Coordinates of C-alpha atoms and ligand atoms in Angstrom, one line a residue:
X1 CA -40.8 99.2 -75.6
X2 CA -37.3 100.7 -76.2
X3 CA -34.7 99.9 -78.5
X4 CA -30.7 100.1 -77.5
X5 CA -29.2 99.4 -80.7
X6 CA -29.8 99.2 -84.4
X7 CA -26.7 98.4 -86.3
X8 CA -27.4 94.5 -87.8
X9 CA -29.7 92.6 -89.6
X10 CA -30.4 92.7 -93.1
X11 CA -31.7 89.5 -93.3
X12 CA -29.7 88.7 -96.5
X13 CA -27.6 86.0 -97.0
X14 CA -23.9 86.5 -98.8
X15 CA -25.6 86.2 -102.3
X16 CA -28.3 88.7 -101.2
X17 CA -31.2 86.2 -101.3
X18 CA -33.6 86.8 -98.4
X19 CA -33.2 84.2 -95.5
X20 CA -36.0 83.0 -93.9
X21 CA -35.8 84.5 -89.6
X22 CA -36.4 82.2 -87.0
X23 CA -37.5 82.7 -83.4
X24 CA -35.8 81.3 -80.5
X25 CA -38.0 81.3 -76.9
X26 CA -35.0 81.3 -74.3
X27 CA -35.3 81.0 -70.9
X28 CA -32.8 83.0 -68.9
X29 CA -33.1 81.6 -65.6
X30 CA -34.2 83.3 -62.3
X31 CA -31.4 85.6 -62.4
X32 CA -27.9 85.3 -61.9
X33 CA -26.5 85.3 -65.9
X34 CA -24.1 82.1 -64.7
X35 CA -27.9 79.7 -64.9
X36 CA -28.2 80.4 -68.8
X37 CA -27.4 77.4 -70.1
X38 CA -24.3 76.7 -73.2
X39 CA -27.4 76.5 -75.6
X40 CA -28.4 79.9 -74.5
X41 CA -25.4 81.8 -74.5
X42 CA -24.6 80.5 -78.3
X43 CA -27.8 81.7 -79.5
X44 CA -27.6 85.0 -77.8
X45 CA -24.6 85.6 -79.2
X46 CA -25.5 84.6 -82.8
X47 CA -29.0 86.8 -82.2
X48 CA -29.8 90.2 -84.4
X49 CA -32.2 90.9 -82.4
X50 CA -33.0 90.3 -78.8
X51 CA -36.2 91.0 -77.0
X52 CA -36.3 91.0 -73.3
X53 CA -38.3 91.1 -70.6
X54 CA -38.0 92.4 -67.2
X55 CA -37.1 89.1 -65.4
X56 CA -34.0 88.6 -67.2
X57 CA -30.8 89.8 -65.3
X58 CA -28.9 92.7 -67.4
X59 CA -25.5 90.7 -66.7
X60 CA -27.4 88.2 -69.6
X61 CA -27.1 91.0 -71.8
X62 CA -23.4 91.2 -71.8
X63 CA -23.9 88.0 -74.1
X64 CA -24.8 89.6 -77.1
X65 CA -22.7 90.3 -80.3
X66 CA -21.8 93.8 -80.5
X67 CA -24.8 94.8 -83.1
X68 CA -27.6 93.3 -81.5
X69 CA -30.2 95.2 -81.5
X70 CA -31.5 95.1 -78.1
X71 CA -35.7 95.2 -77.6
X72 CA -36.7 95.9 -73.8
X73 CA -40.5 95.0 -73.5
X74 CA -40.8 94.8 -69.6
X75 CA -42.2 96.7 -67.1
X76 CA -38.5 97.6 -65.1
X77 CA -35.2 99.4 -64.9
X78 CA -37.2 102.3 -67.0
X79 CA -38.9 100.5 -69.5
X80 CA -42.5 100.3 -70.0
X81 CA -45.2 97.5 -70.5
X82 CA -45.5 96.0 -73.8
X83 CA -48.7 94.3 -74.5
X84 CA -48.4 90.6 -75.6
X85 CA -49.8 91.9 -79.0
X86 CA -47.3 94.0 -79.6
X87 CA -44.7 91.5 -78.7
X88 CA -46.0 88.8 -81.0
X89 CA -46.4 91.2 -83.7
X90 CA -42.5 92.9 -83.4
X91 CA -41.1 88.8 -83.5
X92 CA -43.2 88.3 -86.4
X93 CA -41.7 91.6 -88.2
X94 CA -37.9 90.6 -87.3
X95 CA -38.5 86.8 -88.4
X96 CA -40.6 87.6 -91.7
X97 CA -37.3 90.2 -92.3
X98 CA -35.4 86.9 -92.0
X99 CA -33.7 88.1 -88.6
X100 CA -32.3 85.7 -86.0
X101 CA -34.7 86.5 -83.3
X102 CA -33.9 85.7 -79.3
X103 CA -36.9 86.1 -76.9
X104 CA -35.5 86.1 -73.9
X105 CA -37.6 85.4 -70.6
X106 CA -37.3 84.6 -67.1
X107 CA -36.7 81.4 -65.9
X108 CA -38.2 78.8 -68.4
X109 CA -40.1 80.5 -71.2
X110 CA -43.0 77.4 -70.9
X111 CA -43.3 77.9 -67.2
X112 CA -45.9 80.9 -66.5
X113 CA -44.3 83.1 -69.4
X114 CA -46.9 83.0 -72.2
X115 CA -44.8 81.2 -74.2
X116 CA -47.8 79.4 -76.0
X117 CA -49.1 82.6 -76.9
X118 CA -46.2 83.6 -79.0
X119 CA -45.4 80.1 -80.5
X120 CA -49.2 80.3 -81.8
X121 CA -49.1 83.3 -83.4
X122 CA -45.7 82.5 -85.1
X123 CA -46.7 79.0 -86.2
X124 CA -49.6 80.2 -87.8
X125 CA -47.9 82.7 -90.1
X126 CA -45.1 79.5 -91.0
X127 CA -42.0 80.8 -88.8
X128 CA -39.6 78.8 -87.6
X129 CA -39.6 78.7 -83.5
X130 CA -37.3 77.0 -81.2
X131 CA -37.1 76.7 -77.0
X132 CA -34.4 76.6 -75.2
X133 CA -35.3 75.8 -71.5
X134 CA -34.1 77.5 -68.4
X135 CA -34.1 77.0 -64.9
X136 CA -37.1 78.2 -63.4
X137 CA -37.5 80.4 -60.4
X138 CA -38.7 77.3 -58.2
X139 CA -35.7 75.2 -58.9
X140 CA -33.3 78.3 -59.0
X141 CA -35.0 79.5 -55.3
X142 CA -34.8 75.9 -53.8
X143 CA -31.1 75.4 -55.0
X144 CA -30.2 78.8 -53.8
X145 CA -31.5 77.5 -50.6
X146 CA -29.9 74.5 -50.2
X147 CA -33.0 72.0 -50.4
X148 CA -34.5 69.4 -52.6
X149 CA -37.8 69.7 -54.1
X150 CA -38.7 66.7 -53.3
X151 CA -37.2 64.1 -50.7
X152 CA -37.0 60.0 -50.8
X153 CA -40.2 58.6 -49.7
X154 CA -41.4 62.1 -48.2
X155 CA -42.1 63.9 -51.1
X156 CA -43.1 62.6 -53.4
X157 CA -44.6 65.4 -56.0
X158 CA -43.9 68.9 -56.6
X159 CA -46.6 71.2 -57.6
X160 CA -45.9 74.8 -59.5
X161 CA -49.2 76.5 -59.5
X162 CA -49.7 80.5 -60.2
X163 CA -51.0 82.7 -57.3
X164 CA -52.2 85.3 -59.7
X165 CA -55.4 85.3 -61.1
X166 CA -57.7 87.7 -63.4
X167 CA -59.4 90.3 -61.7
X168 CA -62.7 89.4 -60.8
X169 CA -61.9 85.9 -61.1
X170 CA -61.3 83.5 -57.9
X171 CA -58.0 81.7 -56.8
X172 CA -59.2 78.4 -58.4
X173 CA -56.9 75.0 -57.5
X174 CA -57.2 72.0 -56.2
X175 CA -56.7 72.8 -52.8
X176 CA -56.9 69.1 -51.1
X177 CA -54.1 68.2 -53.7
X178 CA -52.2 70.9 -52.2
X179 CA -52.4 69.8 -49.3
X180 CA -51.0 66.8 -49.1
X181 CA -47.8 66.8 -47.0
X182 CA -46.2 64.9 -49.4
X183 CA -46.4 67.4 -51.9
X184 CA -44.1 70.5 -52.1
X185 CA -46.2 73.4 -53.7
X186 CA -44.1 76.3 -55.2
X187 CA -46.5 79.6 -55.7
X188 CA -45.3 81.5 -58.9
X189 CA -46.9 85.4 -58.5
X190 CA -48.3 84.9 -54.8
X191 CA -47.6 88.0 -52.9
X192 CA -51.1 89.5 -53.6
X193 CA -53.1 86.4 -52.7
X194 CA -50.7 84.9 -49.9
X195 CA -53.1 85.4 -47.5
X196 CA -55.8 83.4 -49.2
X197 CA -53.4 80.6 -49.9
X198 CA -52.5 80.5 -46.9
X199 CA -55.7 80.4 -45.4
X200 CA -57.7 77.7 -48.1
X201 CA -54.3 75.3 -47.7
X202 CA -55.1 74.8 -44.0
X203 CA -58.5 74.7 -44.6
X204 CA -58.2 72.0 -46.9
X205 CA -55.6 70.1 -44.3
X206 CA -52.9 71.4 -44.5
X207 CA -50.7 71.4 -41.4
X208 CA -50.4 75.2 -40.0
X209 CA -47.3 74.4 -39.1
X210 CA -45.6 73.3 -42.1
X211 CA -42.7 75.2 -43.0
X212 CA -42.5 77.6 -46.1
X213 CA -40.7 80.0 -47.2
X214 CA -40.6 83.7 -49.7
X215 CA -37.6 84.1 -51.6
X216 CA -37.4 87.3 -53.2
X217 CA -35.0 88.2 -56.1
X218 CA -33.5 84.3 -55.7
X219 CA -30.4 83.7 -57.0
X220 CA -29.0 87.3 -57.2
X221 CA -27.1 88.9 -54.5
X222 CA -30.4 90.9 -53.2
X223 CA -31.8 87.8 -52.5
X224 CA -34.0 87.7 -49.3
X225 CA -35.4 84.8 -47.4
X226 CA -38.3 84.8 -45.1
X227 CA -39.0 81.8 -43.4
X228 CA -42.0 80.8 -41.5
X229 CA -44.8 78.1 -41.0
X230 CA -47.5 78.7 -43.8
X231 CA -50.3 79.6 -41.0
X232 CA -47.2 83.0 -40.0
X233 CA -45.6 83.6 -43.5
X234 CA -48.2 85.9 -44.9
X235 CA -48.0 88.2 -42.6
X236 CA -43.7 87.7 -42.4
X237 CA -44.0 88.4 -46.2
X238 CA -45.8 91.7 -45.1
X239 CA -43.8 93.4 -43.0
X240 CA -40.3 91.4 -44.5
X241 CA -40.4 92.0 -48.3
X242 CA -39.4 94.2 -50.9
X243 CA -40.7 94.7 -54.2
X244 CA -39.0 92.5 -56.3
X245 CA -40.0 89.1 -57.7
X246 CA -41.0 86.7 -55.1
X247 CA -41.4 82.8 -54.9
X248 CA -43.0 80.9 -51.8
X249 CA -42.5 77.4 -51.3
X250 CA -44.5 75.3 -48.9
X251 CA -43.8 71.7 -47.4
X252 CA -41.7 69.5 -45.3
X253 CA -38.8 70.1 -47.4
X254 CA -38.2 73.8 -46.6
X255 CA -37.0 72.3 -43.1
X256 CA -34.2 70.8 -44.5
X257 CA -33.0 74.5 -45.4
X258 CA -29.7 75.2 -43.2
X259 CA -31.2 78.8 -42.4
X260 CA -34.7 77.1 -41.4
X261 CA -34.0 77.6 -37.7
X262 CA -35.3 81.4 -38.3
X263 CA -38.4 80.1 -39.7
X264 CA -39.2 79.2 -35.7
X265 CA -38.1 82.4 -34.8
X266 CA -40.1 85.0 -37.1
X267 CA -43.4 82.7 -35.9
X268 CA -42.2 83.0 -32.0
X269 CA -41.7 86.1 -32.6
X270 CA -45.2 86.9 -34.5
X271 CA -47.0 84.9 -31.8
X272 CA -45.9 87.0 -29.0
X273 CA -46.7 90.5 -31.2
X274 CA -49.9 89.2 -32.0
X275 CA -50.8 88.3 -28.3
X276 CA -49.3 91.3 -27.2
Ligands
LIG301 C1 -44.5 85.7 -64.9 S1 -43.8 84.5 -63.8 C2 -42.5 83.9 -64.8 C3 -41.9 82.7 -64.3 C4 -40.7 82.2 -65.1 N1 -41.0 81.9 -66.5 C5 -40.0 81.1 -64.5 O1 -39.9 80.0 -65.1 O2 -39.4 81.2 -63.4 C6 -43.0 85.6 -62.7 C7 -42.9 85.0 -61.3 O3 -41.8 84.1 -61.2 C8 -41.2 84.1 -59.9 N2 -39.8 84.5 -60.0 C9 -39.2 84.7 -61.2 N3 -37.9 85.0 -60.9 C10 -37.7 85.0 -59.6 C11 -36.7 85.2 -58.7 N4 -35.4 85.5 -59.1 N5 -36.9 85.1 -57.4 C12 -38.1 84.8 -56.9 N6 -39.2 84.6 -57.7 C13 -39.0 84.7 -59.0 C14 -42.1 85.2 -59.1 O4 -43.1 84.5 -58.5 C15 -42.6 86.1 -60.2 O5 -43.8 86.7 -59.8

């Protein structure tokens, strides 16, 4: 955890009576700082203290008043990992000090971002918490792409599901649901298991050829797009990607992308190399 700044927050009102702190769960959006929504960008600039994780783009930082003290708890851009303990434990300290307390996450704080976790432990010591959504990665990936999610008597459900799972523990969800093709299933932490997914999707039905595609980084400008039928994309994702945070989305949809044609050529291209 490291702190930028400590020049704010006594957590006294004019008359010097202690005010009671509140927490505000804030989603940042996947990236680029113009996502956060009006709501957001008020709070973070009324904020004493901001605590932020990895996902949220610095440019969101710029946002804050000029004595916010600024609490980095993720794992990039030099900082280390903080455990959630530790996080509920430093937004109970600034709240019971009677700070104005942002916690600012990637994308939408109730989407994959152990948001439950934190409003738990601060409910049950009486404070104050309030969310403020944001757009989350699938929506911000899919827009940057230029498709819909779902598609007027096509598609007609959309499915975020988490690729990650507990070590030890197996890749459990409901596969045949999945794969329906009139579903579009948008994988949240799938790089490790992509394979697998790949693999029990078809098993369960799903078309090998149905188009899907990894964006990494969406919505900043190091955003990269790999396109390919689900049966080619894990291996595309392989020898294509970088490091940094990376969606996959799967169903008819992804062909309505304007940069879909590539999607047929990274699997022509596969084919042949794995004939060859
Ligand atoms: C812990 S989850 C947090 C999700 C976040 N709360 C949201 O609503 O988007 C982290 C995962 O979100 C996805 N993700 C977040 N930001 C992304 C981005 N800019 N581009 C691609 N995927 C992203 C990746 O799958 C990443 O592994």
């Amino acid at each position: 955890m490291s702190v930028h700044a400590n020049l704010r927050g006594t957590g006294s009102d004019r008359s010097g009576r202690r005010r009671t702190g509140e927490v505000w769960l804030i989603g940042a959006g996947p990236g680029a700082a113009d996502l956060l929504t009006l709501r957001a960008v008020r709070l973070i600039q009324r904020a004493e203290v901001i605590v932020y994780d990895h996902l949220a783009d610095a440019d969101c930082l710029d946002f804050a008043g000029p004595g916010a003290e600024l609490i980095c708890v993720g794992k990039r851009a030099g900082c280390h990992s903080t455990s959630q303990a530790a996080i509920n434990a430093v937004l109970l300290a600034r709240a019971k000090a009677g700070q104005c307390v942002v916690r600012l996450k990637g994308g939408d704080p109730g989407i994959f971002g152990r948001a439950g976790e934190e409003i738990e432990h601060l409910a049950q010591h009486g404070i104050r918490v309030g969310i403020v959504p944001g757009v989350t990665a699938a929506l911000g990936c899919a827009a940057a792409l230029g498709i819909p999610l779902t598609h007027r008597g096509i598609v007609r459900s959309l499915h975020l599901v988490t690729g990650h799972c507990r070590s030890g523990e197996a890749l459990d969800l409901d596969w045949p649901r999945l794969a329906d093709p009139a579903g579009t299933t948008a994988l949240y932490m799938g790089r490790h298991n992509l394979s697998l997914l790949a693999a029990r999707l078809i098993e369960a039905g799903l078309p090998a050829r149905t188009p899907a595609v990894a964006v990494e980084n969406g919505t900043l400008p190091s955003e990269r797009r790999i396109f390919a039928s689900i049966a080619r994309l894990p291996q595309a994702v392989r020898t294509q990607a970088g490091n940094g945070p990376l969606l996959v989305i799967v169903g008819d949809v992804v062909a309505l992308a304007p940069d879909w044609t590539t999607g047929r050529l990274v699997d022509l291209a596969l084919a042949q190399h794995s004939s060859a």
